[in-house]
XYZ file of C-alpha atoms in Angstrom:
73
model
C -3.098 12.041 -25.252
C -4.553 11.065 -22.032
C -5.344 7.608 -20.846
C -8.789 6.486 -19.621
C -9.075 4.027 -16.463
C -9.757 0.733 -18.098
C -7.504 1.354 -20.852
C -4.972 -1.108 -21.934
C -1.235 1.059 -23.246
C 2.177 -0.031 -23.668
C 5.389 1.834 -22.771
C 6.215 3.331 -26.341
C 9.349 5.468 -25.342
C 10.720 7.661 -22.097
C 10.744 11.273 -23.055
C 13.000 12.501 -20.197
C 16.399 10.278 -19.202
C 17.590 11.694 -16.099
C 18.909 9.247 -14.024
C 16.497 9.451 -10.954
C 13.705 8.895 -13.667
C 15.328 5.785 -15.205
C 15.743 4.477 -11.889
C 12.696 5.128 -10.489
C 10.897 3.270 -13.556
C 13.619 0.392 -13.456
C 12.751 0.552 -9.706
C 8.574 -0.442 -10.871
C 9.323 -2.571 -13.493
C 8.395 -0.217 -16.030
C 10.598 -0.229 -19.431
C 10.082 0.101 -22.962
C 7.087 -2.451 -24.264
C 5.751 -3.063 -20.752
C 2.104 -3.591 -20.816
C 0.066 -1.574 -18.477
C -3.547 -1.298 -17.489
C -5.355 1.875 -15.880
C -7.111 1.597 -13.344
C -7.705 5.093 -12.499
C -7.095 8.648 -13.004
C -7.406 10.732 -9.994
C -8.414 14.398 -11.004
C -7.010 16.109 -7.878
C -3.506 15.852 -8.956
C -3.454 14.137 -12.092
C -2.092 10.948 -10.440
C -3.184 7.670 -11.815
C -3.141 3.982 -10.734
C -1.564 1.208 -13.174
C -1.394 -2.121 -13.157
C 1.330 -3.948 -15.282
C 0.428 -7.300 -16.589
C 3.499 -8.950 -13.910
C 3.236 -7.392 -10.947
C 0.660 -5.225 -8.121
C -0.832 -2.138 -8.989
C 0.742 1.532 -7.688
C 0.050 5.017 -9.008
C 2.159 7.108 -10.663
C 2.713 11.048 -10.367
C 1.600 13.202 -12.864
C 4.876 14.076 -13.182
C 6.371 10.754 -13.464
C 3.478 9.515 -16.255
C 3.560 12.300 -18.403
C 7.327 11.449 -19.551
C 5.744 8.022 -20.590
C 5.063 7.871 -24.252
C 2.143 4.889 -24.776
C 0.215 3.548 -27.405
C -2.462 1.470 -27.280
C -1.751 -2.238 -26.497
């Protein structure tokens, strides 16, 4: 399932748990039940920029975002 910009998920579940991951995603604030917004998805390289509800908006790698398990929020 992809997500949309403008669409509203929360962090359901982390499908990979190597420790670089974990700490990357510690590192951004991003753990189970955080609340994110998109705010785009960049077709180039499948990157997209977030926004948690605390906090600035980054992007993520494709790589990064597709071990993120969301539903909607």
């Amino acid at each position: 399932n992809t997500c949309k910009p403008g669409e509203s998920v929360r962090i359901a579940a982390v499908s990979e748990t190597t420790d670089g991951l974990l700490r990357l995603l510690d590192a951004k604030g991003l753990r189970i039940g955080t609340t994110l917004s998109v705010q785009d998805v960049h077709a180039f390289d499948g990157s997209m920029d977030i926004k948690p509800q605390r906090g600035s908006a980054f992007s993520l790698s494709k790589d990064v975002s597709h071990h993120l398990q969301v539903e909607n929020a």
